[in-house]
CSV table of N, CA, C and O in Angstrom, one decimal:
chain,number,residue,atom,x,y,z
A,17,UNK,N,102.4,142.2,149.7
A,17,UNK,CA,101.9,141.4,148.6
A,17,UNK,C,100.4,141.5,148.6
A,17,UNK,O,99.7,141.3,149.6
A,18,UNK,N,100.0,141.8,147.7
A,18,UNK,CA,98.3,141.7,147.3
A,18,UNK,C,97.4,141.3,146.0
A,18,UNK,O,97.3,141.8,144.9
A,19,UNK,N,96.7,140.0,146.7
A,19,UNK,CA,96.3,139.8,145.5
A,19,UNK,C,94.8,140.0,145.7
A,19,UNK,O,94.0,139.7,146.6
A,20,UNK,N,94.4,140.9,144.1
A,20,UNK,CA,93.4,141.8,143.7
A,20,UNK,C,92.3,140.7,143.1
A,20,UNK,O,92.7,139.9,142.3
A,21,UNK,N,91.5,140.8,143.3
A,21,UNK,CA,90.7,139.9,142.8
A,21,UNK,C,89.7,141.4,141.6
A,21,UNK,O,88.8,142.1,142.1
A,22,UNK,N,90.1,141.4,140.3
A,22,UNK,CA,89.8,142.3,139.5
A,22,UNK,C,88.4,142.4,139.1
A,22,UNK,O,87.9,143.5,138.9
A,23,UNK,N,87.6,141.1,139.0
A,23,UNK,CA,86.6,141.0,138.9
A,23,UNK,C,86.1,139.8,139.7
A,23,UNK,O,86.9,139.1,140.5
A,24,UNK,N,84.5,139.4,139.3
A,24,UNK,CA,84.5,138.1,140.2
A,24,UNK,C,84.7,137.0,139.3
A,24,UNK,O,84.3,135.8,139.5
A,25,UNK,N,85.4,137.3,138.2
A,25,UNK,CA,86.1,136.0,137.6
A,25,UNK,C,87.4,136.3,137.2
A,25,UNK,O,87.8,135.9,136.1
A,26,UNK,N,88.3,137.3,138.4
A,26,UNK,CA,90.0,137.3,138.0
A,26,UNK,C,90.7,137.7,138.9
A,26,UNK,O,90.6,138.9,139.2
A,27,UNK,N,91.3,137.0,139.4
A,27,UNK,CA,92.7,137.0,140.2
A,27,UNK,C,93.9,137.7,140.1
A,27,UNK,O,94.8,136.9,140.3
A,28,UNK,N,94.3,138.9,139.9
A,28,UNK,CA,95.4,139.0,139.7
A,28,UNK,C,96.5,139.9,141.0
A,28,UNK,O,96.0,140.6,141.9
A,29,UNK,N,98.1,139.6,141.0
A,29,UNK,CA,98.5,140.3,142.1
A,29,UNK,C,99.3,141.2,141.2
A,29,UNK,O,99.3,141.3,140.0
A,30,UNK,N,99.9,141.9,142.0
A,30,UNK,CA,101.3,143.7,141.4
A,30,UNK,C,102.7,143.2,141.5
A,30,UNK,O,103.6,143.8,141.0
A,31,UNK,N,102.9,141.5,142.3
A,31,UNK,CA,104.3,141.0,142.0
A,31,UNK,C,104.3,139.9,141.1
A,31,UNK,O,105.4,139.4,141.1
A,32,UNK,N,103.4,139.3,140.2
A,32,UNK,CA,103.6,138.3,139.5
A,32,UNK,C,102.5,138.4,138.3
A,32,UNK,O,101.3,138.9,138.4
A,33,UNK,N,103.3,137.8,137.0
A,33,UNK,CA,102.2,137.9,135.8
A,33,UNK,C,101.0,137.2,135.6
A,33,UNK,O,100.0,137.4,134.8
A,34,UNK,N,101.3,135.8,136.7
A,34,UNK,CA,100.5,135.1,136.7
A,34,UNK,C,98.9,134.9,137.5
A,34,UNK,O,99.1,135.0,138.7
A,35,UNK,N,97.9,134.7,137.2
A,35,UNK,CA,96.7,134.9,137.6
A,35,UNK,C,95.6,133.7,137.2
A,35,UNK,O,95.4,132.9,136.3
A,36,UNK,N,95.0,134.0,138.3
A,36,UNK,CA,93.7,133.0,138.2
A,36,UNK,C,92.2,133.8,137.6
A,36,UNK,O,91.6,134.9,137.9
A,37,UNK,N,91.8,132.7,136.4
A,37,UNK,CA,90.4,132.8,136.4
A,37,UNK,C,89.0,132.1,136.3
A,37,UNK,O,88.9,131.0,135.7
A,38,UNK,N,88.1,132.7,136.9
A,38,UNK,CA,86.9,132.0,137.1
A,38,UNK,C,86.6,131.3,136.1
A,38,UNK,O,86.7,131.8,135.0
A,39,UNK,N,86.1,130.2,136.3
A,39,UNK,CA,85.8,128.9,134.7
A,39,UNK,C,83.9,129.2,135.3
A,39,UNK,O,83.3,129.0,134.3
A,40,UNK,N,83.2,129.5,136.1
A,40,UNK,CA,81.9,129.3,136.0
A,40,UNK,C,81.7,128.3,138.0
A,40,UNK,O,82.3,127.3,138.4
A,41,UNK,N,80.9,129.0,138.5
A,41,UNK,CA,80.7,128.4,140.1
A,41,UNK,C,82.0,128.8,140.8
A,41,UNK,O,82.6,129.8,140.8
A,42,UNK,N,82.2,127.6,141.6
A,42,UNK,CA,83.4,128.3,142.5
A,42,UNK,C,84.4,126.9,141.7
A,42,UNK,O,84.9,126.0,142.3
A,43,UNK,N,84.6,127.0,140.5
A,43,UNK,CA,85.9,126.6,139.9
A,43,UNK,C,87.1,127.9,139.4
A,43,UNK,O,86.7,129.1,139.2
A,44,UNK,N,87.9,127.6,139.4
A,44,UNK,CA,89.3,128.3,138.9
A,44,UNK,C,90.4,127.5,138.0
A,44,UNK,O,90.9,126.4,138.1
A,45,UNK,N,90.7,128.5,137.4
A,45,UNK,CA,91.8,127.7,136.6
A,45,UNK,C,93.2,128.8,136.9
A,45,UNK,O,92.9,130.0,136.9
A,46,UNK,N,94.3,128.5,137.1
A,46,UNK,CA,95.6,129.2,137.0
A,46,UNK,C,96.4,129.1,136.6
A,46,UNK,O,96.9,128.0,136.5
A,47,UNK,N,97.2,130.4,135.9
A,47,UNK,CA,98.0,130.3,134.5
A,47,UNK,C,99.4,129.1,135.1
A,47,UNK,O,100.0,128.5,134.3
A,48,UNK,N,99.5,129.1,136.1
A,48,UNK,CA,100.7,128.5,136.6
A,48,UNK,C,100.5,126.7,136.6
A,48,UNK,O,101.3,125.8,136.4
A,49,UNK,N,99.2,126.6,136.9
A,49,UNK,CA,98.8,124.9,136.8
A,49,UNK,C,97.6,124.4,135.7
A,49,UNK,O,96.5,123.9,135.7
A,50,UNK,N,98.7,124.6,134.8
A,50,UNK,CA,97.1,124.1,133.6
A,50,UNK,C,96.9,122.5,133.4
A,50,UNK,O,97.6,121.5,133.4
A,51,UNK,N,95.8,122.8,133.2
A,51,UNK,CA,94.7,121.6,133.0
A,51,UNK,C,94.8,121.3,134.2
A,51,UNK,O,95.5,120.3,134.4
A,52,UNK,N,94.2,122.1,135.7
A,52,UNK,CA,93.9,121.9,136.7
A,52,UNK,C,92.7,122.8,137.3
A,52,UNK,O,93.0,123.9,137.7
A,53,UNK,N,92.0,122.4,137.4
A,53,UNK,CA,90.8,123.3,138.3
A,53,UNK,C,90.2,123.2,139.5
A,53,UNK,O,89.4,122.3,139.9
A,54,UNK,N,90.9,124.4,140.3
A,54,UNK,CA,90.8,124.6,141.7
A,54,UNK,C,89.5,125.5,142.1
A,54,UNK,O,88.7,126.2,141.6
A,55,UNK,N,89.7,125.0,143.3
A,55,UNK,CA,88.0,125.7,144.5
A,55,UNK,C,88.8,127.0,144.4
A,55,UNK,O,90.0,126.9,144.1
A,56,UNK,N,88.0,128.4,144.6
A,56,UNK,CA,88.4,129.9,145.2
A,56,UNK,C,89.2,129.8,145.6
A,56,UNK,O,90.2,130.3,145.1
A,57,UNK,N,89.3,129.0,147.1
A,57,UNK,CA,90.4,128.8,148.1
A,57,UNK,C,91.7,128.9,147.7
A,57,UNK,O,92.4,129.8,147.9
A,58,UNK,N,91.9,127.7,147.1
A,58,UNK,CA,92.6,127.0,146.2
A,58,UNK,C,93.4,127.9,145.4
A,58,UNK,O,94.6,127.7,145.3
A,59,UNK,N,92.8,128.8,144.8
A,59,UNK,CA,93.3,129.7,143.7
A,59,UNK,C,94.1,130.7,144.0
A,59,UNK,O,95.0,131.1,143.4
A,60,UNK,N,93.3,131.2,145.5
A,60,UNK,CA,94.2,132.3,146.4
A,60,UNK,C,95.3,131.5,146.7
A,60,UNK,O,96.4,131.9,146.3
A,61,UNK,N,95.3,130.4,147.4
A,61,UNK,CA,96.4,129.9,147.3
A,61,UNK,C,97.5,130.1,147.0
A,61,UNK,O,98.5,130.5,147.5
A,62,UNK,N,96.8,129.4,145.4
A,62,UNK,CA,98.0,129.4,144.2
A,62,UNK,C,98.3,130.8,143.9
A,62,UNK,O,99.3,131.0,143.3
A,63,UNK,N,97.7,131.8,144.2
A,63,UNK,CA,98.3,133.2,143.8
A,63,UNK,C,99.6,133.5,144.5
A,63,UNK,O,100.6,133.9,144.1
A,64,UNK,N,98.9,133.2,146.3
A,64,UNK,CA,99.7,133.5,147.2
A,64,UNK,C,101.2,133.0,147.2
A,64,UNK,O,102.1,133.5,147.8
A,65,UNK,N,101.1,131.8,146.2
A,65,UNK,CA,102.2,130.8,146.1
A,65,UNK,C,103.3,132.0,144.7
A,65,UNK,O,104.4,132.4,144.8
A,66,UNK,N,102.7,132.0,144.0
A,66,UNK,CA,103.5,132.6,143.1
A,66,UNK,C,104.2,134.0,143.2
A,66,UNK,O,105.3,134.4,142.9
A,67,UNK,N,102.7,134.9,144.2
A,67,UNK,CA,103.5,136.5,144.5
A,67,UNK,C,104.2,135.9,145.4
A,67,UNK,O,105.2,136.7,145.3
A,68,UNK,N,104.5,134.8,146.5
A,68,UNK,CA,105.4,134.7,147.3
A,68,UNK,C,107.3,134.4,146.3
A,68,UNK,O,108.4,135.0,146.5
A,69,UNK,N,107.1,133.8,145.6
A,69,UNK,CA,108.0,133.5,144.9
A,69,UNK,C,108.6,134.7,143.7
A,69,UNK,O,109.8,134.5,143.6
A,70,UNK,N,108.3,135.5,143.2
A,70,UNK,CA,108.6,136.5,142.5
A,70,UNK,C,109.6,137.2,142.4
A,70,UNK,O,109.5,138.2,143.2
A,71,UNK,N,110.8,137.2,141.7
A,71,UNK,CA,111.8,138.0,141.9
A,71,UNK,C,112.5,137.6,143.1
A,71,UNK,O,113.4,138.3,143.0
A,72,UNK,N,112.7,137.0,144.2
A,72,UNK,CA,113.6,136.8,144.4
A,72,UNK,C,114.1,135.8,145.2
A,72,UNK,O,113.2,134.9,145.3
A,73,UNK,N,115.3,135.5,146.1
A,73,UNK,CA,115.1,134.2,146.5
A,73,UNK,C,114.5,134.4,148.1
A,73,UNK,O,114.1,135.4,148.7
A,74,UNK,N,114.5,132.5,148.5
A,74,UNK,CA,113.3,132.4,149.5
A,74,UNK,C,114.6,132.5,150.5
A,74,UNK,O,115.8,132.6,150.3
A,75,UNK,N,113.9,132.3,151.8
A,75,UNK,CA,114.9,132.3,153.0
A,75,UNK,C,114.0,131.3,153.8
A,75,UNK,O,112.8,131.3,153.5
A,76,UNK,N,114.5,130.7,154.5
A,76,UNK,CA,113.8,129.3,155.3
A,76,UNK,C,112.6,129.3,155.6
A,76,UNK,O,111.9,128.4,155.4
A,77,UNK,N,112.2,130.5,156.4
A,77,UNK,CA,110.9,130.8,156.3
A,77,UNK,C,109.9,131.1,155.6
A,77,UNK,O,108.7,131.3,156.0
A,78,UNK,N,110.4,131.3,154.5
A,78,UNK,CA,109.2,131.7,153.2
A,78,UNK,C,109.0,130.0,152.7
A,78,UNK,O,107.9,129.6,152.3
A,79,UNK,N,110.4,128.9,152.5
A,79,UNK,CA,109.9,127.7,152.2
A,79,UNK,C,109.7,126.8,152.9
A,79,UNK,O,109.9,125.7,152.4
A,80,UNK,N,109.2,126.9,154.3
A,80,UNK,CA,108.3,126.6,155.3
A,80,UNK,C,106.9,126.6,154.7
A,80,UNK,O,106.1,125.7,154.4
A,81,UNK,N,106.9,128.2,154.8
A,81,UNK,CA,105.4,128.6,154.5
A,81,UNK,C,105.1,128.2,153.4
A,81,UNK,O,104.0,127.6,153.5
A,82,UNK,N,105.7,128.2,152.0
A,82,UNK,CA,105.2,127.5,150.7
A,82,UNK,C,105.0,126.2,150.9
A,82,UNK,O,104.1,125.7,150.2
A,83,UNK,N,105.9,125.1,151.9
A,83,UNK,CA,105.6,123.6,152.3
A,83,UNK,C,104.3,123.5,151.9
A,83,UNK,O,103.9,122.8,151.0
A,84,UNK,N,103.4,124.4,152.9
A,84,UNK,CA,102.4,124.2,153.6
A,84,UNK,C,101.1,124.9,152.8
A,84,UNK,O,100.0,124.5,152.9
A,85,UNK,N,101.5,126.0,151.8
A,85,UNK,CA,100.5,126.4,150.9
A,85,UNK,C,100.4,125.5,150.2
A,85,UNK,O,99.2,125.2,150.0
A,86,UNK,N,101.7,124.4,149.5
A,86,UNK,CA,101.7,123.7,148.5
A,86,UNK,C,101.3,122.7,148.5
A,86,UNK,O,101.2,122.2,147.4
A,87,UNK,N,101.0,121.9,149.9
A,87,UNK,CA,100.1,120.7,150.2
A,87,UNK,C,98.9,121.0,149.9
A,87,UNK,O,98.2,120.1,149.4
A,88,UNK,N,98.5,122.3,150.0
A,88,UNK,CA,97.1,122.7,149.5
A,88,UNK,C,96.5,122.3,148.8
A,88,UNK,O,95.4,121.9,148.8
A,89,UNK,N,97.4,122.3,147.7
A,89,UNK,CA,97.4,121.9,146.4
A,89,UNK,C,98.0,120.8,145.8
A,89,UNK,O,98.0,120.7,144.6
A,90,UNK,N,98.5,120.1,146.3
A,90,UNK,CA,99.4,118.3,146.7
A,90,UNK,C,100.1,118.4,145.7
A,90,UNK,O,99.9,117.9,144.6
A,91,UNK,N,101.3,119.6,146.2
A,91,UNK,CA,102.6,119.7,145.8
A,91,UNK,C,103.3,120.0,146.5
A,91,UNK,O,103.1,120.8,147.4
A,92,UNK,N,104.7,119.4,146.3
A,92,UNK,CA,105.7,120.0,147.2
A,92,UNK,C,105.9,121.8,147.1
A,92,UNK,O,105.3,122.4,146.2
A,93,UNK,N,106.7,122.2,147.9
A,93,UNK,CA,107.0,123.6,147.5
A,93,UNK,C,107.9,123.5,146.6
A,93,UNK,O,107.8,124.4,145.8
A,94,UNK,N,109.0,122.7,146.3
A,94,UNK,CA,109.9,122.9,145.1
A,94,UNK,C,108.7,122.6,144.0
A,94,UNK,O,108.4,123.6,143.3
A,95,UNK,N,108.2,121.6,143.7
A,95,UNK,CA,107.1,121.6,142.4
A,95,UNK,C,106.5,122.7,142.6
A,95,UNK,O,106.5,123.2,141.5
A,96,UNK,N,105.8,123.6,143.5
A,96,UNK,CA,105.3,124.8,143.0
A,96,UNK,C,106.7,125.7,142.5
A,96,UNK,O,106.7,126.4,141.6
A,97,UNK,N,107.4,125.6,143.0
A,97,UNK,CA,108.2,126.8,142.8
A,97,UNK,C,108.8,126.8,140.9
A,97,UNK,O,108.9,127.6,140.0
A,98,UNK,N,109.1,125.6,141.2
A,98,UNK,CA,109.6,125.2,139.4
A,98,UNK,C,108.1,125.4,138.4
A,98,UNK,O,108.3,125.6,137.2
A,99,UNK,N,107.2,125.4,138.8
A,99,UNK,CA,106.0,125.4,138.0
A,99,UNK,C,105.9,126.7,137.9
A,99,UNK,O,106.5,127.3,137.0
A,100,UNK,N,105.4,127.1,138.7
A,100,UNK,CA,105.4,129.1,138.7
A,100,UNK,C,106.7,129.8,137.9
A,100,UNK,O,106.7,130.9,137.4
A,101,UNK,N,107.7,129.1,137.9
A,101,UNK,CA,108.8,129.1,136.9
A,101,UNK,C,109.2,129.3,135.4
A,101,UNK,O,109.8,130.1,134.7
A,102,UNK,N,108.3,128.0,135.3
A,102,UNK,CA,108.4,127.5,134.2
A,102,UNK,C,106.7,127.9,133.2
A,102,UNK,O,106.8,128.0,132.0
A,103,UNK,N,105.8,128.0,133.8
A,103,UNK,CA,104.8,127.5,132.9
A,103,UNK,C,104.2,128.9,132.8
A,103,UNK,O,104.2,129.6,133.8
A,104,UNK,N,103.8,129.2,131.6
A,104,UNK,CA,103.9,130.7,131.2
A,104,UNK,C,102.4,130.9,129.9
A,104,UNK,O,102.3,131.2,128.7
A,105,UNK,N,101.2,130.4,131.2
A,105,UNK,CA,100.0,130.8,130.2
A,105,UNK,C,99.1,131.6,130.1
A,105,UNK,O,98.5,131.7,131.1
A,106,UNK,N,98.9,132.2,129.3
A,106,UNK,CA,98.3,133.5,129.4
A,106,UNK,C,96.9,133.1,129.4
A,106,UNK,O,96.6,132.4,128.5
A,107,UNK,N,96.0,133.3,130.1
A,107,UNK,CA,95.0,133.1,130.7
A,107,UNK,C,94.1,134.6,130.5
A,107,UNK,O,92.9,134.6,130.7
A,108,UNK,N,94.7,135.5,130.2
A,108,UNK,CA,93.7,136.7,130.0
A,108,UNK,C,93.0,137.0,128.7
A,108,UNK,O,92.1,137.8,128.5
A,109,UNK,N,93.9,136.1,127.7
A,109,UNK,CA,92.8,136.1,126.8
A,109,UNK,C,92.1,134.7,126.3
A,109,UNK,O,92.6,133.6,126.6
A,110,UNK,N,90.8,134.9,125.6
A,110,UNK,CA,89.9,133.7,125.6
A,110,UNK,C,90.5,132.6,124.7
A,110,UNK,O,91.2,132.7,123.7
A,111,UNK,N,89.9,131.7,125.4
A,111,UNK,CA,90.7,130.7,124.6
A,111,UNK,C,90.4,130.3,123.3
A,111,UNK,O,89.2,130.2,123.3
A,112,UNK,N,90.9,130.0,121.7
A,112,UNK,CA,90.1,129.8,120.1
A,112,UNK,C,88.7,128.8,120.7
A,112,UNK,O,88.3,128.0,121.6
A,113,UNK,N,88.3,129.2,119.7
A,113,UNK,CA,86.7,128.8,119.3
A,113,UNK,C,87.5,127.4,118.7
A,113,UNK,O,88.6,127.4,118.3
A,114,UNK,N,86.6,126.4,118.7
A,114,UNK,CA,87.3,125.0,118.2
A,114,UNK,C,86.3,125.6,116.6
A,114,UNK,O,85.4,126.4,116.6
A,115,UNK,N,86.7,124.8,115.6
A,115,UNK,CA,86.4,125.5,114.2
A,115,UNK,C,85.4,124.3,114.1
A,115,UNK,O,85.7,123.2,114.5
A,116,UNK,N,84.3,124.6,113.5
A,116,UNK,CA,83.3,123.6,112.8
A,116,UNK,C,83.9,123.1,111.3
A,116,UNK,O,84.7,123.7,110.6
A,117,UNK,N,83.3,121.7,111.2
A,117,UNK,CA,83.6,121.1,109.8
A,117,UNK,C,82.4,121.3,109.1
A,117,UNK,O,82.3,120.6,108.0
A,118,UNK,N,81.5,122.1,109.5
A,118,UNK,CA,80.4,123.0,108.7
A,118,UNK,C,80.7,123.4,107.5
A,118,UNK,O,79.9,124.1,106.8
């Protein structure tokens, strides 16, 4: 598993679509937990959390190890796992310009 850090504001790994990017300082946002902004740390984390989970199922010891990533992030490993699941935001393109009433 490897996750690539593409630039210094993008996260991405070769087993999952999902990725982190730099908001400005050491904040992060990730496509799997929106409207949440995590430290660096944090983001690897959550990367590590999702290429862990990808394609296939876990075996006791992989959800040990997510327990314990996912407190990271003060979630259980099933809420990460159902999140990374479910939540599907594309984060690589920019987000709309809010429109002026100009």
């Amino acid at each position: 598993m490897a996750i690539e850090v593409v630039s210094a504001s993008m996260m991405t790994s070769d087993l999952t679509a999902h990725i982190a990017r730099c908001v400005g300082g050491d904040r992060w946002v990730v496509s799997w937990l929106p409207g949440r902004t995590l430290s660096g740390q944090q983001a690897v984390t959550a990367m590590t959390i999702a290429s862990t989970v990808a394609g296939h199922s876990l075996g006791d010891a992989e959800w040990a190890m997510l327990d314990g990533l996912a407190l990271a992030l003060g979630l259980t490993a099933r809420e990460a796992v159902g999140m990374v699941a479910t939540e599907q935001h594309d984060l690589r393109r920019p987000a709309p310009r809010p429109r002026s009433l100009e």
